[in-house]
Short mmCIF file of N, CA and C in Angstrom, two decimals:
data_model
loop_
_atom_site.label_atom_id
_atom_site.label_comp_id
_atom_site.label_asym_id
_atom_site.label_seq_id
_atom_site.Cartn_x
_atom_site.Cartn_y
_atom_site.Cartn_z
N MET F 827 71.41 116.82 119.95
CA MET F 827 72.50 116.48 119.03
C MET F 827 72.64 114.96 118.90
N GLU F 828 72.60 114.25 120.06
CA GLU F 828 72.72 112.81 120.05
C GLU F 828 71.54 112.18 119.29
N GLN F 829 70.34 112.75 119.45
CA GLN F 829 69.16 112.24 118.77
C GLN F 829 69.29 112.40 117.25
N LEU F 830 69.84 113.53 116.82
CA LEU F 830 70.07 113.76 115.40
C LEU F 830 71.06 112.75 114.85
N SER F 831 72.11 112.47 115.61
CA SER F 831 73.11 111.49 115.19
C SER F 831 72.47 110.11 115.02
N ARG F 832 71.60 109.76 115.95
CA ARG F 832 70.93 108.46 115.86
C ARG F 832 70.04 108.41 114.62
N ARG F 833 69.35 109.53 114.33
CA ARG F 833 68.50 109.60 113.15
C ARG F 833 69.33 109.46 111.88
N GLU F 834 70.46 110.16 111.85
CA GLU F 834 71.33 110.06 110.68
C GLU F 834 71.87 108.64 110.52
N LEU F 835 72.21 108.01 111.62
CA LEU F 835 72.69 106.64 111.58
C LEU F 835 71.60 105.70 111.05
N ASN F 836 70.37 105.92 111.49
CA ASN F 836 69.25 105.11 111.00
C ASN F 836 69.05 105.30 109.50
N LYS F 837 69.23 106.54 109.02
CA LYS F 837 69.11 106.80 107.58
C LYS F 837 70.18 106.03 106.80
N ILE F 838 71.38 106.04 107.30
CA ILE F 838 72.48 105.32 106.64
C ILE F 838 72.18 103.83 106.60
N HIS F 839 71.72 103.28 107.73
CA HIS F 839 71.41 101.85 107.78
C HIS F 839 70.26 101.49 106.84
N CYS F 840 69.26 102.34 106.78
CA CYS F 840 68.12 102.11 105.90
C CYS F 840 68.57 102.12 104.44
N ARG F 841 69.39 103.09 104.09
CA ARG F 841 69.91 103.18 102.71
C ARG F 841 70.72 101.93 102.36
N GLN F 842 71.56 101.48 103.29
CA GLN F 842 72.36 100.29 103.06
C GLN F 842 71.48 99.05 102.89
N ARG F 843 70.42 98.96 103.70
CA ARG F 843 69.50 97.82 103.61
C ARG F 843 68.79 97.81 102.25
N ILE F 844 68.40 98.99 101.78
CA ILE F 844 67.75 99.10 100.48
C ILE F 844 68.71 98.68 99.36
N LEU F 845 69.94 99.17 99.42
CA LEU F 845 70.91 98.82 98.38
C LEU F 845 71.24 97.33 98.39
N LYS F 846 71.35 96.75 99.57
CA LYS F 846 71.62 95.31 99.67
C LYS F 846 70.46 94.51 99.06
N ALA F 847 69.25 94.91 99.40
CA ALA F 847 68.07 94.22 98.86
C ALA F 847 68.01 94.34 97.34
N SER F 848 68.30 95.53 96.82
CA SER F 848 68.25 95.72 95.36
C SER F 848 69.34 94.91 94.66
N ARG F 849 70.56 94.87 95.25
CA ARG F 849 71.63 94.04 94.66
C ARG F 849 71.19 92.59 94.57
N GLN F 850 70.63 92.10 95.65
CA GLN F 850 70.20 90.70 95.68
C GLN F 850 69.11 90.44 94.64
N LEU F 851 68.10 91.30 94.61
CA LEU F 851 66.99 91.09 93.68
C LEU F 851 67.42 91.25 92.23
N PHE F 852 68.24 92.26 91.93
CA PHE F 852 68.69 92.44 90.56
C PHE F 852 69.50 91.23 90.10
N SER F 853 70.22 90.61 91.03
CA SER F 853 71.02 89.44 90.69
C SER F 853 70.17 88.19 90.52
N ILE F 854 69.16 88.05 91.37
CA ILE F 854 68.31 86.85 91.33
C ILE F 854 67.26 86.94 90.22
N LYS F 855 66.51 88.03 90.20
CA LYS F 855 65.39 88.17 89.26
C LYS F 855 65.78 88.87 87.96
N GLY F 856 66.86 89.63 88.00
CA GLY F 856 67.22 90.45 86.86
C GLY F 856 66.73 91.87 87.06
N TYR F 857 67.42 92.79 86.46
CA TYR F 857 67.10 94.21 86.64
C TYR F 857 65.71 94.52 86.10
N GLU F 858 65.43 94.07 84.90
CA GLU F 858 64.15 94.42 84.26
C GLU F 858 62.96 93.84 85.01
N GLU F 859 63.10 92.63 85.54
CA GLU F 859 61.98 91.97 86.20
C GLU F 859 61.75 92.44 87.63
N THR F 860 62.74 93.07 88.23
CA THR F 860 62.60 93.54 89.61
C THR F 860 61.83 94.85 89.64
N THR F 861 60.85 94.93 90.52
CA THR F 861 60.08 96.16 90.66
C THR F 861 60.51 96.90 91.93
N MET F 862 60.17 98.15 91.99
CA MET F 862 60.45 98.93 93.20
C MET F 862 59.70 98.33 94.39
N GLU F 863 58.52 97.77 94.12
CA GLU F 863 57.74 97.12 95.19
C GLU F 863 58.50 95.92 95.73
N ASP F 864 59.15 95.16 94.83
CA ASP F 864 59.97 94.01 95.26
C ASP F 864 61.08 94.47 96.20
N VAL F 865 61.73 95.55 95.81
CA VAL F 865 62.85 96.07 96.61
C VAL F 865 62.36 96.53 97.98
N ALA F 866 61.25 97.25 98.00
CA ALA F 866 60.69 97.72 99.28
C ALA F 866 60.37 96.54 100.19
N ALA F 867 59.75 95.51 99.64
CA ALA F 867 59.40 94.34 100.45
C ALA F 867 60.65 93.64 100.97
N ARG F 868 61.63 93.46 100.11
CA ARG F 868 62.87 92.76 100.52
C ARG F 868 63.63 93.56 101.57
N ALA F 869 63.63 94.88 101.44
CA ALA F 869 64.34 95.74 102.40
C ALA F 869 63.52 96.01 103.65
N GLU F 870 62.26 95.57 103.64
CA GLU F 870 61.34 95.77 104.76
C GLU F 870 61.15 97.25 105.08
N VAL F 871 60.88 98.01 104.00
CA VAL F 871 60.54 99.42 104.14
C VAL F 871 59.29 99.69 103.32
N SER F 872 58.63 100.78 103.61
CA SER F 872 57.44 101.14 102.82
C SER F 872 57.90 101.64 101.45
N LYS F 873 56.98 101.61 100.49
CA LYS F 873 57.30 102.15 99.16
C LYS F 873 57.63 103.64 99.26
N ALA F 874 56.92 104.34 100.12
CA ALA F 874 57.18 105.77 100.28
C ALA F 874 58.61 106.02 100.77
N THR F 875 59.05 105.19 101.72
CA THR F 875 60.42 105.32 102.23
C THR F 875 61.42 105.03 101.12
N LEU F 876 61.17 103.97 100.37
CA LEU F 876 62.08 103.61 99.27
C LEU F 876 62.19 104.77 98.28
N TYR F 877 61.06 105.32 97.86
CA TYR F 877 61.07 106.41 96.89
C TYR F 877 61.70 107.68 97.46
N ASN F 878 61.67 107.81 98.78
CA ASN F 878 62.31 108.94 99.42
C ASN F 878 63.84 108.88 99.24
N TYR F 879 64.37 107.67 99.25
CA TYR F 879 65.81 107.48 99.07
C TYR F 879 66.20 107.36 97.60
N PHE F 880 65.39 106.62 96.85
CA PHE F 880 65.70 106.32 95.45
C PHE F 880 64.44 106.47 94.60
N PRO F 881 64.39 107.46 93.70
CA PRO F 881 63.18 107.71 92.93
C PRO F 881 62.89 106.67 91.85
N GLY F 882 63.85 105.79 91.54
CA GLY F 882 63.62 104.79 90.51
C GLY F 882 64.74 103.76 90.48
N LYS F 883 64.58 102.77 89.63
CA LYS F 883 65.58 101.69 89.57
C LYS F 883 66.93 102.20 89.10
N ASP F 884 66.94 103.18 88.20
CA ASP F 884 68.22 103.73 87.74
C ASP F 884 69.00 104.33 88.91
N SER F 885 68.28 104.99 89.81
CA SER F 885 68.97 105.59 90.95
C SER F 885 69.48 104.51 91.91
N LEU F 886 68.82 103.35 91.93
CA LEU F 886 69.34 102.23 92.72
C LEU F 886 70.66 101.74 92.14
N LEU F 887 70.72 101.64 90.81
CA LEU F 887 71.99 101.24 90.17
C LEU F 887 73.09 102.24 90.51
N MET F 888 72.77 103.51 90.44
CA MET F 888 73.74 104.54 90.78
C MET F 888 74.18 104.40 92.23
N GLY F 889 73.23 104.16 93.11
CA GLY F 889 73.55 103.99 94.53
C GLY F 889 74.46 102.80 94.78
N ILE F 890 74.21 101.70 94.07
CA ILE F 890 75.05 100.51 94.21
C ILE F 890 76.48 100.81 93.75
N ALA F 891 76.61 101.46 92.61
CA ALA F 891 77.94 101.80 92.08
C ALA F 891 78.66 102.78 93.00
N GLU F 892 77.95 103.77 93.49
CA GLU F 892 78.56 104.76 94.39
C GLU F 892 78.99 104.13 95.71
N ALA F 893 78.19 103.19 96.21
CA ALA F 893 78.54 102.52 97.46
C ALA F 893 79.82 101.71 97.30
N GLU F 894 79.96 101.05 96.16
CA GLU F 894 81.19 100.28 95.90
C GLU F 894 82.39 101.21 95.84
N LEU F 895 82.26 102.33 95.15
CA LEU F 895 83.36 103.29 95.06
C LEU F 895 83.71 103.85 96.43
N GLU F 896 82.71 104.13 97.23
CA GLU F 896 82.95 104.65 98.57
C GLU F 896 83.71 103.64 99.42
N GLN F 897 83.34 102.37 99.28
CA GLN F 897 84.02 101.31 100.03
C GLN F 897 85.48 101.21 99.61
N ILE F 898 85.75 101.29 98.30
CA ILE F 898 87.12 101.22 97.81
C ILE F 898 87.91 102.44 98.28
N CYS F 899 87.31 103.62 98.24
CA CYS F 899 87.99 104.84 98.71
C CYS F 899 88.34 104.72 100.19
N GLN F 900 87.43 104.18 100.98
CA GLN F 900 87.71 103.98 102.41
C GLN F 900 88.87 103.02 102.60
N MET F 901 88.94 102.00 101.76
CA MET F 901 90.04 101.05 101.84
C MET F 901 91.37 101.74 101.51
N VAL F 902 91.37 102.56 100.44
CA VAL F 902 92.58 103.27 100.03
C VAL F 902 93.03 104.24 101.11
N GLU F 903 92.08 104.95 101.69
CA GLU F 903 92.42 105.96 102.70
C GLU F 903 92.61 105.36 104.09
N GLY F 904 92.23 104.09 104.26
CA GLY F 904 92.35 103.43 105.55
C GLY F 904 93.46 102.40 105.56
N GLU F 905 93.07 101.14 105.43
CA GLU F 905 94.02 100.04 105.58
C GLU F 905 95.18 100.09 104.59
N LEU F 906 94.95 100.59 103.38
CA LEU F 906 96.03 100.59 102.39
C LEU F 906 97.10 101.64 102.66
N THR F 907 96.82 102.58 103.55
CA THR F 907 97.86 103.55 103.90
C THR F 907 99.02 102.87 104.61
N GLN F 908 98.77 101.68 105.13
CA GLN F 908 99.82 100.92 105.82
C GLN F 908 100.68 100.12 104.85
N VAL F 909 100.29 100.09 103.58
CA VAL F 909 101.03 99.33 102.57
C VAL F 909 102.00 100.29 101.87
N PRO F 910 103.30 100.12 102.07
CA PRO F 910 104.25 101.09 101.51
C PRO F 910 104.35 101.07 99.99
N SER F 911 104.12 99.94 99.37
CA SER F 911 104.26 99.82 97.92
C SER F 911 103.00 100.27 97.20
N ALA F 912 103.14 101.29 96.35
CA ALA F 912 101.99 101.77 95.56
C ALA F 912 101.56 100.71 94.55
N LEU F 913 102.50 99.94 94.04
CA LEU F 913 102.15 98.89 93.09
C LEU F 913 101.30 97.82 93.78
N GLU F 914 101.65 97.51 95.02
CA GLU F 914 100.85 96.56 95.79
C GLU F 914 99.47 97.14 96.08
N ARG F 915 99.41 98.44 96.37
CA ARG F 915 98.10 99.08 96.60
C ARG F 915 97.25 99.03 95.33
N LEU F 916 97.87 99.26 94.19
CA LEU F 916 97.16 99.18 92.90
C LEU F 916 96.59 97.78 92.72
N TRP F 917 97.39 96.78 93.01
CA TRP F 917 96.95 95.39 92.89
C TRP F 917 95.75 95.12 93.81
N ARG F 918 95.84 95.59 95.04
CA ARG F 918 94.77 95.32 96.00
C ARG F 918 93.47 96.04 95.63
N VAL F 919 93.59 97.23 95.08
CA VAL F 919 92.39 97.95 94.64
C VAL F 919 91.73 97.20 93.48
N LEU F 920 92.53 96.78 92.51
CA LEU F 920 91.98 96.00 91.39
C LEU F 920 91.32 94.73 91.90
N LEU F 921 91.99 94.02 92.79
CA LEU F 921 91.44 92.78 93.33
C LEU F 921 90.12 93.03 94.04
N ALA F 922 90.03 94.11 94.82
CA ALA F 922 88.78 94.42 95.52
C ALA F 922 87.65 94.68 94.54
N PHE F 923 87.93 95.47 93.49
CA PHE F 923 86.90 95.72 92.47
C PHE F 923 86.43 94.41 91.85
N VAL F 924 87.36 93.53 91.51
CA VAL F 924 87.00 92.28 90.83
C VAL F 924 86.23 91.34 91.76
N LEU F 925 86.75 91.10 92.95
CA LEU F 925 86.09 90.14 93.85
C LEU F 925 84.73 90.65 94.31
N ASP F 926 84.61 91.96 94.55
CA ASP F 926 83.31 92.51 94.93
C ASP F 926 82.29 92.33 93.81
N SER F 927 82.72 92.48 92.57
CA SER F 927 81.79 92.35 91.45
C SER F 927 81.34 90.91 91.26
N MET F 928 82.18 89.96 91.64
CA MET F 928 81.83 88.55 91.44
C MET F 928 80.66 88.10 92.29
N CYS F 929 80.43 88.79 93.40
CA CYS F 929 79.30 88.42 94.26
C CYS F 929 77.97 88.63 93.54
N TYR F 930 77.95 89.60 92.63
CA TYR F 930 76.73 89.95 91.89
C TYR F 930 77.11 90.17 90.43
N ILE F 931 77.64 89.13 89.78
CA ILE F 931 78.29 89.32 88.49
C ILE F 931 77.33 89.82 87.41
N SER F 932 76.11 89.32 87.35
CA SER F 932 75.21 89.78 86.29
C SER F 932 74.87 91.26 86.49
N LEU F 933 74.66 91.66 87.72
CA LEU F 933 74.41 93.06 88.03
C LEU F 933 75.65 93.90 87.74
N SER F 934 76.81 93.40 88.13
CA SER F 934 78.06 94.13 87.89
C SER F 934 78.30 94.33 86.39
N ARG F 935 77.96 93.33 85.61
CA ARG F 935 78.12 93.47 84.15
C ARG F 935 77.21 94.57 83.61
N LYS F 936 76.00 94.64 84.13
CA LYS F 936 75.07 95.68 83.67
C LYS F 936 75.61 97.06 84.04
N ILE F 937 76.08 97.20 85.28
CA ILE F 937 76.62 98.48 85.73
C ILE F 937 77.86 98.84 84.91
N THR F 938 78.74 97.86 84.68
CA THR F 938 79.96 98.11 83.91
C THR F 938 79.63 98.55 82.50
N TYR F 939 78.63 97.89 81.90
CA TYR F 939 78.23 98.30 80.55
C TYR F 939 77.70 99.74 80.57
N LEU F 940 76.80 100.03 81.50
CA LEU F 940 76.20 101.36 81.55
C LEU F 940 77.22 102.44 81.89
N ASN F 941 78.18 102.12 82.76
CA ASN F 941 79.13 103.17 83.10
C ASN F 941 80.19 103.38 82.02
N SER F 942 80.12 102.59 80.96
CA SER F 942 81.01 102.84 79.82
C SER F 942 80.33 103.69 78.74
N CYS F 943 79.04 103.98 78.94
CA CYS F 943 78.28 104.79 77.98
C CYS F 943 78.28 106.24 78.45
N GLU F 944 78.82 107.12 77.63
CA GLU F 944 78.95 108.52 78.03
C GLU F 944 77.60 109.20 78.31
N ASP F 945 76.52 108.72 77.72
CA ASP F 945 75.23 109.34 77.95
C ASP F 945 74.49 108.76 79.16
N SER F 946 75.14 107.83 79.86
CA SER F 946 74.54 107.22 81.05
C SER F 946 74.91 108.01 82.30
N ASP F 947 73.97 108.07 83.25
CA ASP F 947 74.26 108.71 84.53
C ASP F 947 75.40 107.99 85.25
N LEU F 948 75.58 106.72 84.95
CA LEU F 948 76.62 105.93 85.61
C LEU F 948 78.02 106.19 85.06
N PHE F 949 78.12 106.95 83.99
CA PHE F 949 79.44 107.22 83.39
C PHE F 949 80.37 107.88 84.40
N ALA F 950 79.84 108.71 85.27
CA ALA F 950 80.65 109.39 86.28
C ALA F 950 81.32 108.39 87.22
N THR F 951 80.64 107.26 87.49
CA THR F 951 81.24 106.28 88.38
C THR F 951 82.43 105.59 87.72
N ARG F 952 82.38 105.43 86.40
CA ARG F 952 83.53 104.88 85.69
C ARG F 952 84.72 105.83 85.79
N LEU F 953 84.45 107.12 85.60
CA LEU F 953 85.53 108.11 85.68
C LEU F 953 86.17 108.11 87.06
N GLU F 954 85.35 107.96 88.08
CA GLU F 954 85.90 107.92 89.44
C GLU F 954 86.73 106.66 89.66
N MET F 955 86.26 105.54 89.15
CA MET F 955 87.02 104.28 89.26
C MET F 955 88.38 104.43 88.59
N VAL F 956 88.38 105.01 87.39
CA VAL F 956 89.63 105.22 86.65
C VAL F 956 90.57 106.11 87.46
N GLN F 957 90.02 107.16 88.08
CA GLN F 957 90.86 108.08 88.86
C GLN F 957 91.47 107.39 90.08
N ILE F 958 90.71 106.53 90.73
CA ILE F 958 91.24 105.78 91.88
C ILE F 958 92.44 104.93 91.43
N LEU F 959 92.28 104.23 90.32
CA LEU F 959 93.36 103.39 89.81
C LEU F 959 94.54 104.24 89.35
N ARG F 960 94.25 105.34 88.66
CA ARG F 960 95.31 106.19 88.12
C ARG F 960 96.17 106.78 89.23
N ARG F 961 95.56 107.15 90.35
CA ARG F 961 96.33 107.70 91.47
C ARG F 961 97.36 106.69 91.97
N GLN F 962 96.96 105.43 92.00
CA GLN F 962 97.90 104.39 92.44
C GLN F 962 99.02 104.20 91.41
N VAL F 963 98.67 104.30 90.14
CA VAL F 963 99.67 104.18 89.08
C VAL F 963 100.70 105.30 89.20
N VAL F 964 100.23 106.54 89.35
CA VAL F 964 101.13 107.69 89.45
C VAL F 964 102.03 107.55 90.67
N GLU F 965 101.47 107.12 91.79
CA GLU F 965 102.28 106.93 92.99
C GLU F 965 103.33 105.84 92.78
N ALA F 966 102.97 104.78 92.07
CA ALA F 966 103.94 103.72 91.78
C ALA F 966 105.05 104.25 90.87
N GLN F 967 104.72 105.13 89.96
CA GLN F 967 105.75 105.75 89.12
C GLN F 967 106.66 106.66 89.97
N GLU F 968 106.05 107.42 90.86
CA GLU F 968 106.82 108.32 91.73
C GLU F 968 107.74 107.54 92.66
N GLN F 969 107.32 106.34 93.07
CA GLN F 969 108.14 105.51 93.95
C GLN F 969 109.19 104.71 93.18
N GLY F 970 109.16 104.79 91.87
CA GLY F 970 110.12 104.05 91.06
C GLY F 970 109.76 102.59 90.84
N GLU F 971 108.50 102.22 91.13
CA GLU F 971 108.06 100.83 90.92
C GLU F 971 107.58 100.62 89.49
N LEU F 972 107.11 101.68 88.86
CA LEU F 972 106.72 101.65 87.46
C LEU F 972 107.53 102.71 86.72
N CYS F 973 107.79 102.47 85.47
CA CYS F 973 108.60 103.37 84.65
C CYS F 973 107.99 104.78 84.65
N PRO F 974 108.76 105.79 85.07
CA PRO F 974 108.21 107.14 85.12
C PRO F 974 107.94 107.75 83.74
N ASP F 975 108.57 107.18 82.71
CA ASP F 975 108.37 107.69 81.36
C ASP F 975 107.12 107.14 80.69
N ALA F 976 106.55 106.09 81.27
CA ALA F 976 105.35 105.50 80.68
C ALA F 976 104.15 106.42 80.92
N ASP F 977 103.23 106.41 80.01
CA ASP F 977 102.02 107.24 80.14
C ASP F 977 101.12 106.61 81.21
N PRO F 978 100.84 107.34 82.30
CA PRO F 978 100.00 106.76 83.37
C PRO F 978 98.59 106.41 82.90
N ASP F 979 98.10 107.13 81.90
CA ASP F 979 96.77 106.81 81.38
C ASP F 979 96.77 105.46 80.67
N GLU F 980 97.86 105.16 79.96
CA GLU F 980 97.94 103.86 79.27
C GLU F 980 98.07 102.72 80.26
N ILE F 981 98.83 102.94 81.33
CA ILE F 981 98.94 101.90 82.37
C ILE F 981 97.58 101.68 83.03
N THR F 982 96.89 102.77 83.30
CA THR F 982 95.56 102.67 83.91
C THR F 982 94.59 101.93 82.98
N GLU F 983 94.69 102.19 81.67
CA GLU F 983 93.85 101.48 80.70
C GLU F 983 94.13 99.97 80.74
N LEU F 984 95.40 99.62 80.91
CA LEU F 984 95.76 98.21 81.01
C LEU F 984 95.10 97.57 82.23
N VAL F 985 95.15 98.27 83.36
CA VAL F 985 94.53 97.75 84.58
C VAL F 985 93.01 97.66 84.41
N MET F 986 92.41 98.68 83.82
CA MET F 986 90.96 98.64 83.55
C MET F 986 90.62 97.49 82.60
N GLY F 987 91.52 97.22 81.66
CA GLY F 987 91.32 96.10 80.74
C GLY F 987 91.23 94.78 81.50
N LEU F 988 92.07 94.62 82.53
CA LEU F 988 92.02 93.40 83.34
C LEU F 988 90.69 93.30 84.07
N TYR F 989 90.20 94.43 84.55
CA TYR F 989 88.89 94.44 85.21
C TYR F 989 87.80 94.01 84.22
N LEU F 990 87.84 94.56 83.02
CA LEU F 990 86.82 94.23 82.02
C LEU F 990 86.90 92.77 81.60
N ILE F 991 88.11 92.22 81.54
CA ILE F 991 88.25 90.78 81.24
C ILE F 991 87.55 89.97 82.33
N SER F 992 87.76 90.36 83.58
CA SER F 992 87.12 89.62 84.68
C SER F 992 85.60 89.71 84.61
N GLN F 993 85.10 90.82 84.08
CA GLN F 993 83.66 91.02 83.99
C GLN F 993 83.03 90.23 82.84
N PHE F 994 83.67 90.28 81.68
CA PHE F 994 83.01 89.78 80.47
C PHE F 994 83.65 88.54 79.83
N GLN F 995 84.88 88.23 80.19
CA GLN F 995 85.53 87.07 79.58
C GLN F 995 85.47 85.83 80.48
N TRP F 996 85.55 86.05 81.78
CA TRP F 996 85.53 84.91 82.69
C TRP F 996 84.09 84.42 82.84
N VAL F 997 83.89 83.17 82.55
CA VAL F 997 82.54 82.58 82.66
C VAL F 997 82.55 81.49 83.73
N HIS F 998 81.38 81.10 84.14
CA HIS F 998 81.20 80.06 85.16
C HIS F 998 82.00 80.40 86.41
N GLN F 999 81.89 81.64 86.82
CA GLN F 999 82.67 82.09 87.97
C GLN F 999 82.32 81.34 89.24
N GLU F 1000 81.07 80.88 89.32
CA GLU F 1000 80.63 80.17 90.52
C GLU F 1000 81.28 78.80 90.66
N GLN F 1001 81.91 78.30 89.59
CA GLN F 1001 82.53 76.97 89.64
C GLN F 1001 83.92 76.99 90.28
N HIS F 1002 84.42 78.19 90.56
CA HIS F 1002 85.75 78.31 91.16
C HIS F 1002 85.68 79.19 92.39
N THR F 1003 86.68 79.04 93.24
CA THR F 1003 86.74 79.81 94.47
C THR F 1003 87.30 81.21 94.20
N PRO F 1004 87.03 82.16 95.11
CA PRO F 1004 87.67 83.47 94.98
C PRO F 1004 89.20 83.37 94.93
N ALA F 1005 89.77 82.39 95.64
CA ALA F 1005 91.23 82.21 95.62
C ALA F 1005 91.72 81.87 94.21
N TYR F 1006 90.96 81.05 93.50
CA TYR F 1006 91.32 80.70 92.13
C TYR F 1006 91.35 81.95 91.25
N TRP F 1007 90.27 82.76 91.34
CA TRP F 1007 90.19 83.96 90.51
C TRP F 1007 91.24 84.99 90.92
N SER F 1008 91.52 85.07 92.21
CA SER F 1008 92.56 86.00 92.69
C SER F 1008 93.91 85.63 92.08
N HIS F 1009 94.20 84.32 92.10
CA HIS F 1009 95.47 83.85 91.53
C HIS F 1009 95.54 84.14 90.03
N ARG F 1010 94.45 83.85 89.35
CA ARG F 1010 94.42 84.09 87.90
C ARG F 1010 94.58 85.58 87.58
N LEU F 1011 93.89 86.43 88.35
CA LEU F 1011 94.01 87.87 88.14
C LEU F 1011 95.43 88.35 88.46
N GLU F 1012 96.01 87.84 89.53
CA GLU F 1012 97.35 88.27 89.91
C GLU F 1012 98.37 87.92 88.84
N GLN F 1013 98.24 86.73 88.26
CA GLN F 1013 99.16 86.35 87.17
C GLN F 1013 99.06 87.34 86.02
N ALA F 1014 97.82 87.68 85.62
CA ALA F 1014 97.62 88.61 84.51
C ALA F 1014 98.14 90.00 84.88
N PHE F 1015 97.90 90.42 86.11
CA PHE F 1015 98.36 91.74 86.57
C PHE F 1015 99.88 91.81 86.55
N ARG F 1016 100.55 90.81 87.11
CA ARG F 1016 102.02 90.82 87.17
C ARG F 1016 102.62 90.81 85.77
N ARG F 1017 102.03 90.01 84.87
CA ARG F 1017 102.53 89.98 83.49
C ARG F 1017 102.33 91.34 82.82
N GLY F 1018 101.16 91.94 83.04
CA GLY F 1018 100.86 93.22 82.43
C GLY F 1018 101.77 94.33 82.95
N MET F 1019 102.04 94.30 84.24
CA MET F 1019 102.89 95.34 84.84
C MET F 1019 104.36 95.12 84.52
N ALA F 1020 104.75 93.91 84.16
CA ALA F 1020 106.17 93.61 83.87
C ALA F 1020 106.71 94.51 82.75
N GLY F 1021 105.85 94.87 81.83
CA GLY F 1021 106.29 95.71 80.71
C GLY F 1021 106.56 97.15 81.08
N VAL F 1022 106.05 97.59 82.25
CA VAL F 1022 106.26 98.98 82.67
C VAL F 1022 106.96 99.07 84.02
N CYS F 1023 107.45 97.93 84.54
CA CYS F 1023 108.22 97.91 85.79
C CYS F 1023 109.70 98.04 85.44
N PHE F 1024 110.46 98.46 86.44
CA PHE F 1024 111.92 98.48 86.27
C PHE F 1024 112.47 97.08 86.46
#
């Protein structure tokens, strides 16, 4: 049993190493120019091992998006359970999505574009992201922090709009610190929520 656990742990670490390598390469070389051979070399795995985990570059994109969602879900179910305010939890989830994307902005833009296309395999990751945000919106309405009469889908669209602004409107992100972007995002978030807060 212990040996199986170690094997499973090794699989998880290998998968994480592959995803990290692909994120780096897609950001440095670009998605189109990066080959599966490049990813295997960067992750220090054989091509056969890489293909065992991910049959192609599209599946690597899916893996990257799913890993981000899993990380956010763990945050919501872990550390954010200690935050009593649902509105504050909503803010922190949005901030995590934005700051995480800034580390690999060109790759994040590609994923964001693809997950907005209904015929893309990545569309499901967009739906999951929306659901994570919407749950926080509904909880904030139930707690009386947001107007209960407001449509939670419209509030969620507003929050998603802020995410999309951070992806496609903010340029030269490397010229400013994460603290600068956090402050800028928080101002926009607070102004946006003011219309649906009590």
